[in-house]
PDB file of C-alpha atoms in Angstrom:
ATOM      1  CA  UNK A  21      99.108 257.250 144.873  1.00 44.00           C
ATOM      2  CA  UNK A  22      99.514 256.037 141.397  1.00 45.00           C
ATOM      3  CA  UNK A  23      97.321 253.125 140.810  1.00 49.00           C
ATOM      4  CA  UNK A  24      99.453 251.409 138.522  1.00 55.00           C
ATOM      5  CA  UNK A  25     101.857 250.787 140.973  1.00 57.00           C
ATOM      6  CA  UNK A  26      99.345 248.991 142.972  1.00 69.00           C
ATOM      7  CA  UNK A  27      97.871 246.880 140.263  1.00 72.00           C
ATOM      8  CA  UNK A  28      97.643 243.463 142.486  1.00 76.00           C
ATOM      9  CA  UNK A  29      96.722 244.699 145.304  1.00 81.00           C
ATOM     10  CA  UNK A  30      92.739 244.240 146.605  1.00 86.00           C
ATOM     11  CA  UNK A  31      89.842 246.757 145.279  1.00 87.00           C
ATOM     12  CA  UNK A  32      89.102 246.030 148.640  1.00 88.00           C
ATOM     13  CA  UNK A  33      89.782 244.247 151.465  1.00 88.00           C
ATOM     14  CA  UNK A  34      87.319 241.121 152.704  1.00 94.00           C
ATOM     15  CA  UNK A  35      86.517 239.927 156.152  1.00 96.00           C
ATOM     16  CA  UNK A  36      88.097 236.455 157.453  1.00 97.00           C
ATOM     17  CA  UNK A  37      84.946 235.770 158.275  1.00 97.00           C
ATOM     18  CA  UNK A  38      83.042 236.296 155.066  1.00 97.00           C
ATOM     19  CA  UNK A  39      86.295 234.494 153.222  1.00 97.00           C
ATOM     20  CA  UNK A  40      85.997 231.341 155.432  1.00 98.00           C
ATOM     21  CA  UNK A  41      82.306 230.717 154.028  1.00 97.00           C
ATOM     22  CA  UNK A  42      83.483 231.119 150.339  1.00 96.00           C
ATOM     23  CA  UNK A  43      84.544 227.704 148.664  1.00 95.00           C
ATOM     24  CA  UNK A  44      87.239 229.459 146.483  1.00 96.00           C
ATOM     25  CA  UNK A  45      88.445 232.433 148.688  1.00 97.00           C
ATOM     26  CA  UNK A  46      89.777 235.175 147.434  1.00 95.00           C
ATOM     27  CA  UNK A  47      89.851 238.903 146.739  1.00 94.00           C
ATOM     28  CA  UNK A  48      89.935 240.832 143.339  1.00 93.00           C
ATOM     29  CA  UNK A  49      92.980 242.842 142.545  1.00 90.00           C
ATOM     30  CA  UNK A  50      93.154 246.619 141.232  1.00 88.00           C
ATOM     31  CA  UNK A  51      93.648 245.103 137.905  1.00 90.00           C
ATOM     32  CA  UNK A  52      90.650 243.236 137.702  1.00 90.00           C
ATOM     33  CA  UNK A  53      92.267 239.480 138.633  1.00 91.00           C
ATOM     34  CA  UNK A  54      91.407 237.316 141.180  1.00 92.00           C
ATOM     35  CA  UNK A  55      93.618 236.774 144.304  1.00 89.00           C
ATOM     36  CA  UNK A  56      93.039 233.746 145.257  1.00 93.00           C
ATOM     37  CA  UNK A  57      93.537 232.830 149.664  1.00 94.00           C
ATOM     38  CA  UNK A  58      94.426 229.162 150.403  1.00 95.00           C
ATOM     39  CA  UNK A  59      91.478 227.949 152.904  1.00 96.00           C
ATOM     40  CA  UNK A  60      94.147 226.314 155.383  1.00 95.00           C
ATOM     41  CA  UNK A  61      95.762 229.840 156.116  1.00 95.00           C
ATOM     42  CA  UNK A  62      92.035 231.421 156.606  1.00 96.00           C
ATOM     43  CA  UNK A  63      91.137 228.437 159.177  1.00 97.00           C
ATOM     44  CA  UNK A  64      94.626 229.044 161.099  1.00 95.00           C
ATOM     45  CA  UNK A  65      94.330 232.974 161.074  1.00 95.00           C
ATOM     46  CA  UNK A  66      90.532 232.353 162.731  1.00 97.00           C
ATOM     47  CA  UNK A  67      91.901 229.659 165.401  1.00 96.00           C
ATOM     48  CA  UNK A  68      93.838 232.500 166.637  1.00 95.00           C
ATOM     49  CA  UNK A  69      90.568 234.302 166.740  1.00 97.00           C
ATOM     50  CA  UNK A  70      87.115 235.276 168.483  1.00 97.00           C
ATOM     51  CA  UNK A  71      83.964 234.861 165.993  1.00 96.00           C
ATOM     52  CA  UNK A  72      83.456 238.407 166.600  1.00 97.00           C
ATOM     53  CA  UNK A  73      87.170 239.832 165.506  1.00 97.00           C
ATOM     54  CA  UNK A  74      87.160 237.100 162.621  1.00 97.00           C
ATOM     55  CA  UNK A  75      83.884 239.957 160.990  1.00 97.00           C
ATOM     56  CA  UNK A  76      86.630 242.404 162.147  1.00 95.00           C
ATOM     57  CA  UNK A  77      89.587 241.250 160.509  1.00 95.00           C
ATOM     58  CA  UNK A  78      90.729 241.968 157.198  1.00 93.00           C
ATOM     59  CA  UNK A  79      92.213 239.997 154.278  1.00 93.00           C
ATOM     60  CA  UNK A  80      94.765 240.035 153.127  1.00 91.00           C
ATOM     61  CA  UNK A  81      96.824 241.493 155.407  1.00 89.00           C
ATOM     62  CA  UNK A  82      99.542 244.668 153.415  1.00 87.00           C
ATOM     63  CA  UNK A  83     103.327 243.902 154.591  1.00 85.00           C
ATOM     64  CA  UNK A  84     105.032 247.117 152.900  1.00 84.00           C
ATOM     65  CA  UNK A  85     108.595 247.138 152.406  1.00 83.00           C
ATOM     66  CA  UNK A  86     110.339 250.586 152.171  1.00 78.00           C
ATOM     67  CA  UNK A  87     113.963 250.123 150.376  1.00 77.00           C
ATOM     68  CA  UNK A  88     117.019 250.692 152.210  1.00 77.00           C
ATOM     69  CA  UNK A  89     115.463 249.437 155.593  1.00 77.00           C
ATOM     70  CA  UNK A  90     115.825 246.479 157.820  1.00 77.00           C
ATOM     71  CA  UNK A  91     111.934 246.708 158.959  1.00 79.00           C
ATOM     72  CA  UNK A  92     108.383 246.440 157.374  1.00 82.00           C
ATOM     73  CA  UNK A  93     105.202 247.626 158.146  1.00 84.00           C
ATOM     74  CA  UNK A  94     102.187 245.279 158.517  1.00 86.00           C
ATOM     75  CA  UNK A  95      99.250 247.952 157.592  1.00 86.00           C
ATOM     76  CA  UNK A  96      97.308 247.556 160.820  1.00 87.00           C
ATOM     77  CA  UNK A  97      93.914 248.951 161.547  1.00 83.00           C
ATOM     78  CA  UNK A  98      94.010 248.149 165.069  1.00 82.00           C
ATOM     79  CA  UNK A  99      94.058 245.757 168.201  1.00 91.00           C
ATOM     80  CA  UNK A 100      92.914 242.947 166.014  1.00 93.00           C
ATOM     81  CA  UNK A 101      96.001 242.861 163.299  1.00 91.00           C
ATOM     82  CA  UNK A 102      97.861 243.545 167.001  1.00 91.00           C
ATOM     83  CA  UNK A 103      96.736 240.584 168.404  1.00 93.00           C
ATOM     84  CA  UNK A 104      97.560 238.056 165.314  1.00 92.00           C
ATOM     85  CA  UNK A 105     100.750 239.392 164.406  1.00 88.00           C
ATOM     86  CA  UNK A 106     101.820 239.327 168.224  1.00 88.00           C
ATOM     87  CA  UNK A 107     100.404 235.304 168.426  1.00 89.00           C
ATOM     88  CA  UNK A 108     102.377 234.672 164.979  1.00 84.00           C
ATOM     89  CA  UNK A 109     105.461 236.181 166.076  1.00 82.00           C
ATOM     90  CA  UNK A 110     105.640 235.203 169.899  1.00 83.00           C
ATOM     91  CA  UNK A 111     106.541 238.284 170.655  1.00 85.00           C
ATOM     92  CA  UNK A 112     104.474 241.555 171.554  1.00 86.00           C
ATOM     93  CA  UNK A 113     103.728 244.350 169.155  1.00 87.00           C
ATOM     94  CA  UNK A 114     102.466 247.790 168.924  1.00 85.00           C
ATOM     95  CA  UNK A 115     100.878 249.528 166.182  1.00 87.00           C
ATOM     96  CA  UNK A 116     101.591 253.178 165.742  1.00 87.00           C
ATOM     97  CA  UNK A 117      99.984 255.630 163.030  1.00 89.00           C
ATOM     98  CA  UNK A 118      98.275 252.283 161.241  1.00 90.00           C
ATOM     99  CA  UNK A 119     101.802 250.387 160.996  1.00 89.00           C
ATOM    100  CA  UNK A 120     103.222 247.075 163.354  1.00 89.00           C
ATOM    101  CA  UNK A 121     107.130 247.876 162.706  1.00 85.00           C
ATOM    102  CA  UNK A 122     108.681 244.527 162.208  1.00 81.00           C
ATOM    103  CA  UNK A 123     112.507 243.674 161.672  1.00 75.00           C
ATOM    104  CA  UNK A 124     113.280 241.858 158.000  1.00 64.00           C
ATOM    105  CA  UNK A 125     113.644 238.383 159.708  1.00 58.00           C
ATOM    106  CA  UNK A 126     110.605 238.517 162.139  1.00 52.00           C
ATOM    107  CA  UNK A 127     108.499 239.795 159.172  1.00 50.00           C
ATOM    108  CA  UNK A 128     109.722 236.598 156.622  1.00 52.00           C
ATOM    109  CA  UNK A 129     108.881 234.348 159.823  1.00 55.00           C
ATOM    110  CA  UNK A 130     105.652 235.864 159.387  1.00 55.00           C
ATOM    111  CA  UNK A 131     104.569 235.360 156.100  1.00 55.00           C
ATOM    112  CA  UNK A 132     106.249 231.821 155.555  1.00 62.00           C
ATOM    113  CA  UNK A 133     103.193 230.349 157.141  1.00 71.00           C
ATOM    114  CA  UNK A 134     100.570 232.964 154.978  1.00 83.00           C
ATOM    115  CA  UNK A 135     101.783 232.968 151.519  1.00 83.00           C
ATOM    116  CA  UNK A 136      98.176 233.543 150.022  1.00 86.00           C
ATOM    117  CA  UNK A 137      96.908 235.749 153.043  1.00 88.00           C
ATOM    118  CA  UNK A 138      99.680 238.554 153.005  1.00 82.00           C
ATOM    119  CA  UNK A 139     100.746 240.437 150.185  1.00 80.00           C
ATOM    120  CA  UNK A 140     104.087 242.096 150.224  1.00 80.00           C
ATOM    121  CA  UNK A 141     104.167 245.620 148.204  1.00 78.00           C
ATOM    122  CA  UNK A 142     107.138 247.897 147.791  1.00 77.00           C
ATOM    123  CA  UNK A 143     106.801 251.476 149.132  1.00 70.00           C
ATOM    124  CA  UNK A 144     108.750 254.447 147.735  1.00 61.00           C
ATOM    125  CA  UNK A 145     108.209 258.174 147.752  1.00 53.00           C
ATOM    126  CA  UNK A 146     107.214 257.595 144.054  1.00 46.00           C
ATOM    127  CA  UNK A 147     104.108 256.223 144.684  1.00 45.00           C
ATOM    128  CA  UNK A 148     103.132 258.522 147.040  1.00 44.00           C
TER     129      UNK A 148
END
C-alpha cells in the first residue's frame, strides 16, 4: 500500500471510549495533522452502545469506495461495527472478510449524520 495515497487517514485508530473523555477529540492523520471528531457524533455513536463495546469500538470508522461500483465497504472488525451500522441503517448487515457491503445510497444515509466520525477513502488496485 503506498502511503501517500493514504495521507489523511489515522496512524491509528482510537477507541470511542477513550475519544469521549478527550475535550478536543480527534485522531492524527498519516501526514502528521490532526483529525479532529465532533463530540455530538461520539455521544450518539455510544447511545447506540454498551460501556464495554464503546473500549471496543474504533474511530473513525473507513467507508472505502472502489470506482465503477454501486456499493462501499465499511472496514469492519467485527460484531460491534455490525451492530452500529445495522442501528444506523435500520436494516440488518453482515460483515464478510472485514467489509459491511453497503449500496451508494444506504452508505450516504450513513455518513450524513457522522461527517467527522467516518472517513471516506478511494480504493483502486493502485494502491494496493
Amino acid at each position: 500500500m503506498n502511503s501517500g495515497y493514504y495521507a489523511q487517514l489515522p496512524c491509528e485508530p482510537i477507541t470511542l471510549s477513550k475519544l469521549l473523555l478527550e475535550q478536543h477529540p480527534g485522531i492524527v492523520c498519516k501526514d502528521g495533522s490532526r483529525y479532529l471528531i465532533k463530540k455530538k457524533e461520539l455521544e450518539y455513536l455510544a447511545s447506540l452502545l454498551t460501556a464495554d463495546e464503546q473500549s471496543l469500538f474504533f474511530l473513525p470508522v473507513l467507508i472505502e469506495i472502489v470506482p465503477g461500483q454501486d456499493e462501499m465497504a465499511v472496514i469492519s472488525r467485527g460484531r460491534i461495527e455490525e451492530k452500529v451500522i445495522s442501528e444506523i441503517l435500520g436494516m440488518p448487515v453482515v460483515s464478510r472478510k472485514a467489509r459491511i457491503k453497503i449500496y451508494t445510497h444506504p452508505a450516504g444515509s450513513y455518513q450524513e449524520g457522522l461527517r467527522t466520525a467516518t472517513q471516506v477513502y478511494l480504493f483502486t488496485k493502485v494502491n494496493r
